[in-house]
Protein backbone atom coordinates (compact mmCIF):
# COMPACT_ATOMS: atom_id res chain seq x y z
CA UNK A 1 0.00 0.00 0.00
CA UNK A 2 1.71 3.16 -1.14
CA UNK A 3 0.58 6.35 0.50
CA UNK A 4 1.51 8.29 -2.60
CA UNK A 5 -0.07 11.57 -1.69
CA UNK A 6 -3.59 10.23 -1.22
CA UNK A 7 -5.49 9.21 1.81
CA UNK A 8 -4.30 6.10 3.62
CA UNK A 9 -7.35 4.23 4.82
CA UNK A 10 -11.11 4.44 4.40
CA UNK A 11 -13.16 2.53 6.94
CA UNK A 12 -16.65 1.77 5.63
CA UNK A 13 -19.32 0.88 8.18
CA UNK A 14 -22.94 0.05 7.31
CA UNK A 15 -25.37 1.10 10.02
CA UNK A 16 -28.92 -0.13 10.29
CA UNK A 17 -30.80 0.55 13.51
CA UNK A 18 -27.69 0.47 15.65
CA UNK A 19 -28.38 3.34 18.07
CA UNK A 20 -27.63 1.06 21.03
CA UNK A 21 -24.12 0.23 19.93
CA UNK A 22 -22.96 3.38 18.13
CA UNK A 23 -21.59 5.25 21.19
CA UNK A 24 -19.45 2.26 22.12
CA UNK A 25 -18.32 1.94 18.50
CA UNK A 26 -17.24 5.59 18.32
CA UNK A 27 -15.44 5.29 21.66
CA UNK A 28 -13.31 2.40 20.41
CA UNK A 29 -12.97 3.00 16.69
CA UNK A 30 -11.54 6.51 16.72
CA UNK A 31 -8.79 5.92 19.32
CA UNK A 32 -7.85 2.73 17.47
CA UNK A 33 -7.61 4.60 14.17
CA UNK A 34 -5.73 7.53 15.69
CA UNK A 35 -3.23 5.10 17.20
CA UNK A 36 -2.36 3.70 13.76
CA UNK A 37 -0.69 6.93 12.73
CA UNK A 38 -2.08 6.77 9.19
CA UNK A 39 -4.28 9.23 7.43
CA UNK A 40 -7.81 7.88 7.49
CA UNK A 41 -11.49 8.58 7.06
CA UNK A 42 -14.47 6.76 8.50
CA UNK A 43 -17.48 6.50 6.22
CA UNK A 44 -20.71 5.56 7.93
CA UNK A 45 -23.53 4.51 5.67
CA UNK A 46 -26.88 4.90 7.33
CA UNK A 47 -28.92 2.19 5.65
CA UNK A 48 -32.31 3.82 6.18
CA UNK A 49 -32.30 3.33 9.95
CA UNK A 50 -35.59 3.98 11.70
CA UNK A 51 -34.14 4.57 15.15
CA UNK A 52 -31.87 7.37 16.38
CA UNK A 53 -28.82 6.10 14.47
CA UNK A 54 -28.98 8.96 11.97
CA UNK A 55 -28.80 11.55 14.74
CA UNK A 56 -25.99 9.69 16.49
CA UNK A 57 -24.01 9.69 13.26
CA UNK A 58 -24.59 13.40 12.77
CA UNK A 59 -23.34 14.04 16.30
CA UNK A 60 -20.22 12.03 15.64
CA UNK A 61 -19.68 13.90 12.40
CA UNK A 62 -19.83 17.16 14.30
CA UNK A 63 -17.36 15.80 16.86
CA UNK A 64 -14.79 14.62 14.28
CA UNK A 65 -15.59 16.33 10.94
CA UNK A 66 -11.97 15.99 9.85
CA UNK A 67 -12.11 12.22 9.54
CA UNK A 68 -15.81 11.39 9.43
CA UNK A 69 -18.28 11.21 6.57
CA UNK A 70 -21.82 10.00 6.71
CA UNK A 71 -23.80 8.79 3.72
CA UNK A 72 -27.54 8.65 4.32
CA UNK A 73 -29.44 6.24 2.12
CA UNK A 74 -33.06 6.97 1.36
CA UNK A 75 -34.27 3.50 2.24
CA UNK A 76 -32.94 0.26 3.60
CA UNK A 77 -30.85 -1.28 0.83
CA UNK A 78 -29.25 -4.16 2.72
CA UNK A 79 -25.82 -4.58 4.21
CA UNK A 80 -23.89 -5.17 1.00
CA UNK A 81 -25.57 -2.41 -0.98
CA UNK A 82 -24.83 -0.08 1.94
CA UNK A 83 -21.17 -1.06 1.79
CA UNK A 84 -21.23 -0.39 -1.97
CA UNK A 85 -22.55 3.07 -1.27
CA UNK A 86 -19.67 3.59 1.14
CA UNK A 87 -17.24 2.37 -1.53
CA UNK A 88 -18.53 5.05 -3.90
CA UNK A 89 -17.35 7.68 -1.46
CA UNK A 90 -14.21 6.02 -0.15
CA UNK A 91 -10.98 7.72 -1.18
CA UNK A 92 -8.38 5.71 0.73
CA UNK A 93 -5.64 3.59 -0.82
CA UNK A 94 -6.92 0.77 1.35
CA UNK A 95 -10.58 0.28 2.17
CA UNK A 96 -11.58 -1.57 5.32
CA UNK A 97 -15.12 -2.79 5.94
CA UNK A 98 -16.36 -3.23 9.46
CA UNK A 99 -19.69 -4.05 11.10
CA UNK A 100 -21.16 -1.51 13.45
CA UNK A 101 -21.93 -4.01 16.18
CA UNK A 102 -18.36 -4.39 17.49
CA UNK A 103 -18.32 -8.11 16.82
CA UNK A 104 -15.10 -7.42 14.96
CA UNK A 105 -12.89 -5.33 17.23
CA UNK A 106 -11.73 -2.13 15.50
CA UNK A 107 -8.39 -2.57 17.26
CA UNK A 108 -7.63 -5.32 14.73
CA UNK A 109 -7.65 -2.98 11.74
CA UNK A 110 -3.91 -2.40 12.13
CA UNK A 111 -3.30 -6.09 11.59
CA UNK A 112 -5.16 -6.00 8.27
CA UNK A 113 -3.28 -2.93 7.11
CA UNK A 114 0.03 -4.55 8.00
CA UNK A 115 -0.88 -7.43 5.69
CA UNK A 116 -1.70 -4.93 2.94
CA UNK A 117 1.67 -3.28 3.46
CA UNK A 118 3.18 -6.67 2.64
CA UNK A 119 1.65 -6.39 -0.81
CA UNK A 120 -1.67 -8.20 -0.45
CA UNK A 121 -4.60 -6.62 -2.20
CA UNK A 122 -7.27 -8.51 -0.26
CA UNK A 123 -7.14 -9.33 3.41
CA UNK A 124 -9.83 -11.65 4.73
CA UNK A 125 -10.24 -12.57 8.35
CA UNK A 126 -10.81 -15.67 10.41
CA UNK A 127 -12.53 -15.27 13.75
CA UNK A 128 -10.40 -16.68 16.50
CA UNK A 129 -13.30 -17.59 18.73
CA UNK A 130 -16.76 -17.50 17.33
CA UNK A 131 -19.17 -15.86 19.74
CA UNK A 132 -22.32 -16.68 17.83
CA UNK A 133 -25.01 -19.10 18.80
CA UNK A 134 -23.98 -22.74 18.41
CA UNK A 135 -26.33 -23.57 15.56
CA UNK A 136 -24.99 -20.63 13.60
CA UNK A 137 -21.47 -21.88 14.03
CA UNK A 138 -22.30 -25.36 12.78
CA UNK A 139 -24.47 -24.07 9.93
CA UNK A 140 -21.89 -21.60 8.74
CA UNK A 141 -19.10 -24.20 8.79
CA UNK A 142 -21.16 -26.54 6.64
CA UNK A 143 -22.09 -23.75 4.25
CA UNK A 144 -18.46 -22.71 3.98
CA UNK A 145 -17.41 -26.15 2.89
CA UNK A 146 -20.18 -26.42 0.32
CA UNK A 147 -19.54 -22.95 -1.03
CA UNK A 148 -15.86 -23.56 -1.39
CA UNK A 149 -16.44 -26.65 -3.47
CA UNK A 150 -19.07 -25.07 -5.65
CA UNK A 151 -17.63 -21.63 -6.25
CA UNK A 152 -13.87 -22.11 -5.79
CA UNK A 153 -13.85 -19.01 -3.64
CA UNK A 154 -11.65 -19.65 -0.68
CA UNK A 155 -12.90 -17.99 2.46
CA UNK A 156 -12.24 -19.76 5.71
CA UNK A 157 -14.79 -17.62 7.47
CA UNK A 158 -17.41 -16.03 5.26
CA UNK A 159 -19.35 -14.48 8.10
CA UNK A 160 -16.73 -11.98 9.17
CA UNK A 161 -17.04 -8.61 7.48
CA UNK A 162 -13.87 -7.07 8.90
CA UNK A 163 -11.87 -7.12 5.68
CA UNK A 164 -9.47 -4.89 3.80
CA UNK A 165 -9.35 -4.29 0.05
CA UNK A 166 -7.01 -2.42 -2.18
CA UNK A 167 -8.31 0.62 -4.03
CA UNK A 168 -8.27 -1.20 -7.41
CA UNK A 169 -10.33 -4.08 -6.04
CA UNK A 170 -12.91 -1.68 -4.68
CA UNK A 171 -13.09 0.00 -8.05
CA UNK A 172 -13.56 -3.35 -9.77
CA UNK A 173 -16.37 -4.19 -7.37
CA UNK A 174 -18.06 -0.88 -8.10
CA UNK A 175 -17.64 -1.41 -11.83
CA UNK A 176 -19.27 -4.82 -11.82
CA UNK A 177 -22.79 -3.55 -11.61
CA UNK A 178 -24.11 -6.51 -9.75
CA UNK A 179 -27.10 -6.61 -7.47
CA UNK A 180 -27.57 -9.06 -4.60
CA UNK A 181 -23.91 -9.67 -4.33
CA UNK A 182 -21.59 -10.73 -1.58
CA UNK A 183 -18.75 -8.27 -1.45
CA UNK A 184 -16.00 -10.43 0.07
CA UNK A 185 -16.58 -13.12 -2.57
CA UNK A 186 -16.54 -10.59 -5.39
CA UNK A 187 -13.36 -9.06 -4.01
CA UNK A 188 -11.77 -12.48 -3.80
CA UNK A 189 -12.50 -13.05 -7.50
CA UNK A 190 -10.65 -9.89 -8.45
CA UNK A 191 -7.80 -10.25 -6.05
CA UNK A 192 -4.36 -11.19 -7.29
CA UNK A 193 -2.77 -11.78 -3.93
CA UNK A 194 -5.32 -12.59 -1.25
CA UNK A 195 -4.50 -13.52 2.30
CA UNK A 196 -6.27 -14.09 5.59
CA UNK A 197 -5.43 -13.05 9.12
CA UNK A 198 -6.85 -14.25 12.40
CA UNK A 199 -8.77 -11.65 14.37
CA UNK A 200 -10.60 -11.62 17.66
CA UNK A 201 -14.36 -11.87 17.70
CA UNK A 202 -16.74 -10.69 20.36
CA UNK A 203 -20.37 -10.89 21.18
CA UNK A 204 -22.55 -8.22 19.61
CA UNK A 205 -21.99 -5.27 21.97
CA UNK A 206 -25.64 -4.14 21.95
CA UNK A 207 -28.74 -4.24 19.80
CA UNK A 208 -29.73 -7.34 17.89
CA UNK A 209 -28.71 -9.20 14.79
CA UNK A 210 -30.30 -8.02 11.54
CA UNK A 211 -29.95 -11.50 10.11
CA UNK A 212 -32.71 -13.89 10.99
CA UNK A 213 -32.39 -17.46 9.77
CA UNK A 214 -34.34 -16.71 6.60
CA UNK A 215 -31.95 -13.98 5.53
CA UNK A 216 -28.98 -16.19 6.32
CA UNK A 217 -30.29 -18.95 4.09
CA UNK A 218 -30.96 -16.45 1.35
CA UNK A 219 -27.51 -14.98 1.59
CA UNK A 220 -26.10 -18.42 0.99
CA UNK A 221 -28.35 -18.98 -1.99
CA UNK A 222 -27.08 -15.70 -3.38
CA UNK A 223 -23.54 -16.82 -2.84
CA UNK A 224 -24.06 -20.09 -4.67
CA UNK A 225 -26.08 -18.83 -7.57
CA UNK A 226 -24.28 -15.53 -7.85
CA UNK A 227 -20.86 -17.01 -8.20
CA UNK A 228 -21.35 -20.36 -9.83
CA UNK A 229 -23.61 -22.28 -12.16
CA UNK A 230 -22.53 -25.58 -10.64
CA UNK A 231 -25.90 -26.04 -8.87
CA UNK A 232 -27.61 -25.84 -12.26
CA UNK A 233 -25.16 -28.30 -13.76
CA UNK A 234 -25.48 -30.69 -10.85
CA UNK A 235 -29.21 -30.57 -11.28
CA UNK A 236 -28.97 -31.40 -14.97
CA UNK A 237 -26.69 -34.32 -14.13
CA UNK A 238 -29.12 -35.60 -11.52
CA UNK A 239 -31.90 -35.18 -14.06
CA UNK A 240 -29.99 -37.22 -16.62
CA UNK A 241 -29.28 -39.95 -14.06
CA UNK A 242 -32.90 -40.16 -13.00
CA UNK A 243 -34.18 -40.21 -16.59
CA UNK A 244 -31.89 -43.10 -17.46
CA UNK A 245 -32.86 -45.01 -14.33
CA UNK A 246 -36.58 -44.47 -14.89
CA UNK A 247 -36.25 -45.51 -18.52
CA UNK A 248 -34.60 -48.77 -17.45
CA UNK A 249 -37.23 -49.28 -14.79
CA UNK A 250 -40.12 -48.69 -17.18
CA UNK A 251 -38.62 -51.11 -19.71
CA UNK A 252 -38.29 -53.68 -16.95
CA UNK A 253 -41.94 -53.21 -15.95
CA UNK A 254 -43.07 -53.54 -19.57
CA UNK A 255 -41.10 -56.71 -20.09
CA UNK A 256 -42.33 -58.15 -16.84
CA UNK A 257 -45.91 -57.46 -17.81
CA UNK A 258 -45.46 -59.16 -21.17
CA UNK A 259 -43.78 -62.21 -19.67
CA UNK A 260 -45.38 -62.68 -16.24
CA UNK A 261 -48.61 -60.74 -16.70
CA UNK A 262 -50.16 -57.69 -14.98
CA UNK A 263 -49.69 -57.02 -11.28
CA UNK A 264 -51.10 -54.55 -8.73
CA UNK A 265 -48.78 -55.10 -5.81
CA UNK A 266 -46.17 -52.75 -7.19
CA UNK A 267 -48.48 -49.73 -7.20
CA UNK A 268 -47.05 -48.21 -4.06
CA UNK A 269 -43.52 -48.60 -5.28
CA UNK A 270 -44.56 -46.68 -8.34
CA UNK A 271 -46.12 -43.97 -6.21
CA UNK A 272 -42.94 -43.78 -4.23
CA UNK A 273 -40.91 -43.28 -7.35
CA UNK A 274 -43.39 -40.75 -8.68
CA UNK A 275 -43.25 -38.65 -5.54
CA UNK A 276 -39.50 -38.75 -5.58
CA UNK A 277 -39.45 -37.53 -9.16
CA UNK A 278 -41.91 -34.77 -8.36
CA UNK A 279 -39.71 -33.70 -5.47
CA UNK A 280 -36.67 -33.53 -7.70
CA UNK A 281 -38.65 -31.56 -10.25
CA UNK A 282 -39.86 -29.03 -7.75
CA UNK A 283 -36.38 -28.54 -6.40
CA UNK A 284 -35.11 -28.01 -9.91
CA UNK A 285 -37.78 -25.46 -10.69
CA UNK A 286 -36.87 -23.62 -7.51
CA UNK A 287 -33.23 -23.63 -8.50
CA UNK A 288 -34.05 -22.35 -11.96
CA UNK A 289 -36.14 -19.69 -10.28
CA UNK A 290 -33.11 -18.50 -8.34
CA UNK A 291 -31.22 -17.89 -11.55
CA UNK A 292 -34.15 -16.43 -13.41
CA UNK A 293 -34.77 -14.19 -10.43
CA UNK A 294 -31.21 -12.91 -10.59
CA UNK A 295 -31.55 -12.22 -14.29
CA UNK A 296 -34.80 -10.42 -13.62
CA UNK A 297 -33.34 -8.25 -10.90
CA UNK A 298 -30.30 -7.49 -13.01
CA UNK A 299 -32.34 -6.74 -16.12
CA UNK A 300 -34.54 -4.33 -14.22
CA UNK A 301 -31.43 -2.33 -13.57
CA UNK A 302 -32.74 -0.44 -10.59
CA UNK A 303 -30.15 1.47 -8.59
CA UNK A 304 -28.55 -0.54 -5.84
CA UNK A 305 -29.09 2.28 -3.40
CA UNK A 306 -30.24 5.89 -3.35
CA UNK A 307 -28.32 8.50 -1.44
CA UNK A 308 -30.38 11.05 0.44
CA UNK A 309 -27.59 13.25 1.71
CA UNK A 310 -23.94 13.18 2.65
CA UNK A 311 -22.15 14.78 5.56
CA UNK A 312 -18.59 15.79 4.92
CA UNK A 313 -18.26 15.10 1.20
CA UNK A 314 -16.37 17.68 -0.82
CA UNK A 315 -16.55 16.47 -4.42
CA UNK A 316 -19.65 14.62 -5.51
CA UNK A 317 -18.82 11.04 -6.53
CA UNK A 318 -19.18 10.18 -10.20
CA UNK A 319 -22.38 8.16 -10.15
CA UNK A 320 -25.13 7.36 -7.76
CA UNK A 321 -25.17 3.65 -7.37
CA UNK A 322 -26.40 3.01 -10.92
N1 LIG B 1 -26.81 -3.87 8.22
C1 LIG B 1 -27.18 -2.93 7.25
N2 LIG B 1 -28.36 -3.11 6.58
C2 LIG B 1 -29.17 -4.18 6.78
C3 LIG B 1 -28.76 -5.15 7.74
C4 LIG B 1 -27.58 -4.96 8.44
O1 LIG B 1 -26.48 -1.95 7.04
O2 LIG B 1 -30.20 -4.28 6.15
C5 LIG B 1 -25.55 -3.67 8.96
C6 LIG B 1 -25.68 -3.71 10.47
O3 LIG B 1 -25.99 -2.44 10.99
C7 LIG B 1 -24.30 -4.16 10.89
C8 LIG B 1 -23.89 -5.08 9.75
O4 LIG B 1 -24.71 -4.73 8.64
O5 LIG B 1 -23.38 -3.09 10.95
C9 LIG B 1 -24.03 -6.55 10.12
O6 LIG B 1 -25.32 -6.81 10.61
P1 LIG B 1 -25.55 -7.78 11.85
O7 LIG B 1 -24.52 -7.54 12.89
O8 LIG B 1 -26.97 -7.64 12.29
O9 LIG B 1 -25.32 -9.19 11.18
P2 LIG B 1 -24.74 -10.49 11.93
O10 LIG B 1 -23.42 -10.08 12.53
O11 LIG B 1 -25.73 -10.85 12.96
O12 LIG B 1 -24.59 -11.49 10.82
MG1 LIG C 1 -23.05 -8.72 13.69
Coordinates of C-alpha atoms and ligand atoms in Angstrom, one line a residue:
X1 CA 0.0 0.0 0.0
X2 CA 1.7 3.2 -1.1
X3 CA 0.6 6.3 0.5
X4 CA 1.5 8.3 -2.6
X5 CA -0.1 11.6 -1.7
X6 CA -3.6 10.2 -1.2
X7 CA -5.5 9.2 1.8
X8 CA -4.3 6.1 3.6
X9 CA -7.4 4.2 4.8
X10 CA -11.1 4.4 4.4
X11 CA -13.2 2.5 6.9
X12 CA -16.6 1.8 5.6
X13 CA -19.3 0.9 8.2
X14 CA -22.9 0.0 7.3
X15 CA -25.4 1.1 10.0
X16 CA -28.9 -0.1 10.3
X17 CA -30.8 0.6 13.5
X18 CA -27.7 0.5 15.6
X19 CA -28.4 3.3 18.1
X20 CA -27.6 1.1 21.0
X21 CA -24.1 0.2 19.9
X22 CA -23.0 3.4 18.1
X23 CA -21.6 5.3 21.2
X24 CA -19.4 2.3 22.1
X25 CA -18.3 1.9 18.5
X26 CA -17.2 5.6 18.3
X27 CA -15.4 5.3 21.7
X28 CA -13.3 2.4 20.4
X29 CA -13.0 3.0 16.7
X30 CA -11.5 6.5 16.7
X31 CA -8.8 5.9 19.3
X32 CA -7.9 2.7 17.5
X33 CA -7.6 4.6 14.2
X34 CA -5.7 7.5 15.7
X35 CA -3.2 5.1 17.2
X36 CA -2.4 3.7 13.8
X37 CA -0.7 6.9 12.7
X38 CA -2.1 6.8 9.2
X39 CA -4.3 9.2 7.4
X40 CA -7.8 7.9 7.5
X41 CA -11.5 8.6 7.1
X42 CA -14.5 6.8 8.5
X43 CA -17.5 6.5 6.2
X44 CA -20.7 5.6 7.9
X45 CA -23.5 4.5 5.7
X46 CA -26.9 4.9 7.3
X47 CA -28.9 2.2 5.7
X48 CA -32.3 3.8 6.2
X49 CA -32.3 3.3 10.0
X50 CA -35.6 4.0 11.7
X51 CA -34.1 4.6 15.2
X52 CA -31.9 7.4 16.4
X53 CA -28.8 6.1 14.5
X54 CA -29.0 9.0 12.0
X55 CA -28.8 11.6 14.7
X56 CA -26.0 9.7 16.5
X57 CA -24.0 9.7 13.3
X58 CA -24.6 13.4 12.8
X59 CA -23.3 14.0 16.3
X60 CA -20.2 12.0 15.6
X61 CA -19.7 13.9 12.4
X62 CA -19.8 17.2 14.3
X63 CA -17.4 15.8 16.9
X64 CA -14.8 14.6 14.3
X65 CA -15.6 16.3 10.9
X66 CA -12.0 16.0 9.8
X67 CA -12.1 12.2 9.5
X68 CA -15.8 11.4 9.4
X69 CA -18.3 11.2 6.6
X70 CA -21.8 10.0 6.7
X71 CA -23.8 8.8 3.7
X72 CA -27.5 8.6 4.3
X73 CA -29.4 6.2 2.1
X74 CA -33.1 7.0 1.4
X75 CA -34.3 3.5 2.2
X76 CA -32.9 0.3 3.6
X77 CA -30.8 -1.3 0.8
X78 CA -29.2 -4.2 2.7
X79 CA -25.8 -4.6 4.2
X80 CA -23.9 -5.2 1.0
X81 CA -25.6 -2.4 -1.0
X82 CA -24.8 -0.1 1.9
X83 CA -21.2 -1.1 1.8
X84 CA -21.2 -0.4 -2.0
X85 CA -22.5 3.1 -1.3
X86 CA -19.7 3.6 1.1
X87 CA -17.2 2.4 -1.5
X88 CA -18.5 5.1 -3.9
X89 CA -17.3 7.7 -1.5
X90 CA -14.2 6.0 -0.2
X91 CA -11.0 7.7 -1.2
X92 CA -8.4 5.7 0.7
X93 CA -5.6 3.6 -0.8
X94 CA -6.9 0.8 1.3
X95 CA -10.6 0.3 2.2
X96 CA -11.6 -1.6 5.3
X97 CA -15.1 -2.8 5.9
X98 CA -16.4 -3.2 9.5
X99 CA -19.7 -4.1 11.1
X100 CA -21.2 -1.5 13.4
X101 CA -21.9 -4.0 16.2
X102 CA -18.4 -4.4 17.5
X103 CA -18.3 -8.1 16.8
X104 CA -15.1 -7.4 15.0
X105 CA -12.9 -5.3 17.2
X106 CA -11.7 -2.1 15.5
X107 CA -8.4 -2.6 17.3
X108 CA -7.6 -5.3 14.7
X109 CA -7.6 -3.0 11.7
X110 CA -3.9 -2.4 12.1
X111 CA -3.3 -6.1 11.6
X112 CA -5.2 -6.0 8.3
X113 CA -3.3 -2.9 7.1
X114 CA 0.0 -4.5 8.0
X115 CA -0.9 -7.4 5.7
X116 CA -1.7 -4.9 2.9
X117 CA 1.7 -3.3 3.5
X118 CA 3.2 -6.7 2.6
X119 CA 1.6 -6.4 -0.8
X120 CA -1.7 -8.2 -0.4
X121 CA -4.6 -6.6 -2.2
X122 CA -7.3 -8.5 -0.3
X123 CA -7.1 -9.3 3.4
X124 CA -9.8 -11.6 4.7
X125 CA -10.2 -12.6 8.3
X126 CA -10.8 -15.7 10.4
X127 CA -12.5 -15.3 13.7
X128 CA -10.4 -16.7 16.5
X129 CA -13.3 -17.6 18.7
X130 CA -16.8 -17.5 17.3
X131 CA -19.2 -15.9 19.7
X132 CA -22.3 -16.7 17.8
X133 CA -25.0 -19.1 18.8
X134 CA -24.0 -22.7 18.4
X135 CA -26.3 -23.6 15.6
X136 CA -25.0 -20.6 13.6
X137 CA -21.5 -21.9 14.0
X138 CA -22.3 -25.4 12.8
X139 CA -24.5 -24.1 9.9
X140 CA -21.9 -21.6 8.7
X141 CA -19.1 -24.2 8.8
X142 CA -21.2 -26.5 6.6
X143 CA -22.1 -23.7 4.2
X144 CA -18.5 -22.7 4.0
X145 CA -17.4 -26.1 2.9
X146 CA -20.2 -26.4 0.3
X147 CA -19.5 -22.9 -1.0
X148 CA -15.9 -23.6 -1.4
X149 CA -16.4 -26.7 -3.5
X150 CA -19.1 -25.1 -5.7
X151 CA -17.6 -21.6 -6.3
X152 CA -13.9 -22.1 -5.8
X153 CA -13.9 -19.0 -3.6
X154 CA -11.7 -19.7 -0.7
X155 CA -12.9 -18.0 2.5
X156 CA -12.2 -19.8 5.7
X157 CA -14.8 -17.6 7.5
X158 CA -17.4 -16.0 5.3
X159 CA -19.3 -14.5 8.1
X160 CA -16.7 -12.0 9.2
X161 CA -17.0 -8.6 7.5
X162 CA -13.9 -7.1 8.9
X163 CA -11.9 -7.1 5.7
X164 CA -9.5 -4.9 3.8
X165 CA -9.3 -4.3 0.1
X166 CA -7.0 -2.4 -2.2
X167 CA -8.3 0.6 -4.0
X168 CA -8.3 -1.2 -7.4
X169 CA -10.3 -4.1 -6.0
X170 CA -12.9 -1.7 -4.7
X171 CA -13.1 0.0 -8.1
X172 CA -13.6 -3.4 -9.8
X173 CA -16.4 -4.2 -7.4
X174 CA -18.1 -0.9 -8.1
X175 CA -17.6 -1.4 -11.8
X176 CA -19.3 -4.8 -11.8
X177 CA -22.8 -3.6 -11.6
X178 CA -24.1 -6.5 -9.8
X179 CA -27.1 -6.6 -7.5
X180 CA -27.6 -9.1 -4.6
X181 CA -23.9 -9.7 -4.3
X182 CA -21.6 -10.7 -1.6
X183 CA -18.7 -8.3 -1.4
X184 CA -16.0 -10.4 0.1
X185 CA -16.6 -13.1 -2.6
X186 CA -16.5 -10.6 -5.4
X187 CA -13.4 -9.1 -4.0
X188 CA -11.8 -12.5 -3.8
X189 CA -12.5 -13.1 -7.5
X190 CA -10.7 -9.9 -8.4
X191 CA -7.8 -10.3 -6.1
X192 CA -4.4 -11.2 -7.3
X193 CA -2.8 -11.8 -3.9
X194 CA -5.3 -12.6 -1.2
X195 CA -4.5 -13.5 2.3
X196 CA -6.3 -14.1 5.6
X197 CA -5.4 -13.1 9.1
X198 CA -6.8 -14.2 12.4
X199 CA -8.8 -11.7 14.4
X200 CA -10.6 -11.6 17.7
X201 CA -14.4 -11.9 17.7
X202 CA -16.7 -10.7 20.4
X203 CA -20.4 -10.9 21.2
X204 CA -22.5 -8.2 19.6
X205 CA -22.0 -5.3 22.0
X206 CA -25.6 -4.1 22.0
X207 CA -28.7 -4.2 19.8
X208 CA -29.7 -7.3 17.9
X209 CA -28.7 -9.2 14.8
X210 CA -30.3 -8.0 11.5
X211 CA -29.9 -11.5 10.1
X212 CA -32.7 -13.9 11.0
X213 CA -32.4 -17.5 9.8
X214 CA -34.3 -16.7 6.6
X215 CA -32.0 -14.0 5.5
X216 CA -29.0 -16.2 6.3
X217 CA -30.3 -18.9 4.1
X218 CA -31.0 -16.4 1.4
X219 CA -27.5 -15.0 1.6
X220 CA -26.1 -18.4 1.0
X221 CA -28.3 -19.0 -2.0
X222 CA -27.1 -15.7 -3.4
X223 CA -23.5 -16.8 -2.8
X224 CA -24.1 -20.1 -4.7
X225 CA -26.1 -18.8 -7.6
X226 CA -24.3 -15.5 -7.8
X227 CA -20.9 -17.0 -8.2
X228 CA -21.4 -20.4 -9.8
X229 CA -23.6 -22.3 -12.2
X230 CA -22.5 -25.6 -10.6
X231 CA -25.9 -26.0 -8.9
X232 CA -27.6 -25.8 -12.3
X233 CA -25.2 -28.3 -13.8
X234 CA -25.5 -30.7 -10.8
X235 CA -29.2 -30.6 -11.3
X236 CA -29.0 -31.4 -15.0
X237 CA -26.7 -34.3 -14.1
X238 CA -29.1 -35.6 -11.5
X239 CA -31.9 -35.2 -14.1
X240 CA -30.0 -37.2 -16.6
X241 CA -29.3 -39.9 -14.1
X242 CA -32.9 -40.2 -13.0
X243 CA -34.2 -40.2 -16.6
X244 CA -31.9 -43.1 -17.5
X245 CA -32.9 -45.0 -14.3
X246 CA -36.6 -44.5 -14.9
X247 CA -36.3 -45.5 -18.5
X248 CA -34.6 -48.8 -17.4
X249 CA -37.2 -49.3 -14.8
X250 CA -40.1 -48.7 -17.2
X251 CA -38.6 -51.1 -19.7
X252 CA -38.3 -53.7 -17.0
X253 CA -41.9 -53.2 -15.9
X254 CA -43.1 -53.5 -19.6
X255 CA -41.1 -56.7 -20.1
X256 CA -42.3 -58.2 -16.8
X257 CA -45.9 -57.5 -17.8
X258 CA -45.5 -59.2 -21.2
X259 CA -43.8 -62.2 -19.7
X260 CA -45.4 -62.7 -16.2
X261 CA -48.6 -60.7 -16.7
X262 CA -50.2 -57.7 -15.0
X263 CA -49.7 -57.0 -11.3
X264 CA -51.1 -54.6 -8.7
X265 CA -48.8 -55.1 -5.8
X266 CA -46.2 -52.7 -7.2
X267 CA -48.5 -49.7 -7.2
X268 CA -47.1 -48.2 -4.1
X269 CA -43.5 -48.6 -5.3
X270 CA -44.6 -46.7 -8.3
X271 CA -46.1 -44.0 -6.2
X272 CA -42.9 -43.8 -4.2
X273 CA -40.9 -43.3 -7.4
X274 CA -43.4 -40.8 -8.7
X275 CA -43.3 -38.6 -5.5
X276 CA -39.5 -38.7 -5.6
X277 CA -39.4 -37.5 -9.2
X278 CA -41.9 -34.8 -8.4
X279 CA -39.7 -33.7 -5.5
X280 CA -36.7 -33.5 -7.7
X281 CA -38.6 -31.6 -10.3
X282 CA -39.9 -29.0 -7.7
X283 CA -36.4 -28.5 -6.4
X284 CA -35.1 -28.0 -9.9
X285 CA -37.8 -25.5 -10.7
X286 CA -36.9 -23.6 -7.5
X287 CA -33.2 -23.6 -8.5
X288 CA -34.1 -22.3 -12.0
X289 CA -36.1 -19.7 -10.3
X290 CA -33.1 -18.5 -8.3
X291 CA -31.2 -17.9 -11.5
X292 CA -34.1 -16.4 -13.4
X293 CA -34.8 -14.2 -10.4
X294 CA -31.2 -12.9 -10.6
X295 CA -31.6 -12.2 -14.3
X296 CA -34.8 -10.4 -13.6
X297 CA -33.3 -8.3 -10.9
X298 CA -30.3 -7.5 -13.0
X299 CA -32.3 -6.7 -16.1
X300 CA -34.5 -4.3 -14.2
X301 CA -31.4 -2.3 -13.6
X302 CA -32.7 -0.4 -10.6
X303 CA -30.1 1.5 -8.6
X304 CA -28.5 -0.5 -5.8
X305 CA -29.1 2.3 -3.4
X306 CA -30.2 5.9 -3.3
X307 CA -28.3 8.5 -1.4
X308 CA -30.4 11.1 0.4
X309 CA -27.6 13.2 1.7
X310 CA -23.9 13.2 2.7
X311 CA -22.1 14.8 5.6
X312 CA -18.6 15.8 4.9
X313 CA -18.3 15.1 1.2
X314 CA -16.4 17.7 -0.8
X315 CA -16.6 16.5 -4.4
X316 CA -19.6 14.6 -5.5
X317 CA -18.8 11.0 -6.5
X318 CA -19.2 10.2 -10.2
X319 CA -22.4 8.2 -10.2
X320 CA -25.1 7.4 -7.8
X321 CA -25.2 3.7 -7.4
X322 CA -26.4 3.0 -10.9
Ligands
LIG1 N1 -26.8 -3.9 8.2 C1 -27.2 -2.9 7.3 N2 -28.4 -3.1 6.6 C2 -29.2 -4.2 6.8 C3 -28.8 -5.2 7.7 C4 -27.6 -5.0 8.4 O1 -26.5 -1.9 7.0 O2 -30.2 -4.3 6.1 C5 -25.6 -3.7 9.0 C6 -25.7 -3.7 10.5 O3 -26.0 -2.4 11.0 C7 -24.3 -4.2 10.9 C8 -23.9 -5.1 9.8 O4 -24.7 -4.7 8.6 O5 -23.4 -3.1 10.9 C9 -24.0 -6.5 10.1 O6 -25.3 -6.8 10.6 P1 -25.6 -7.8 11.8 O7 -24.5 -7.5 12.9 O8 -27.0 -7.6 12.3 O9 -25.3 -9.2 11.2 P2 -24.7 -10.5 11.9 O10 -23.4 -10.1 12.5 O11 -25.7 -10.9 13.0 O12 -24.6 -11.5 10.8
LIG2 MG1 -23.1 -8.7 13.7

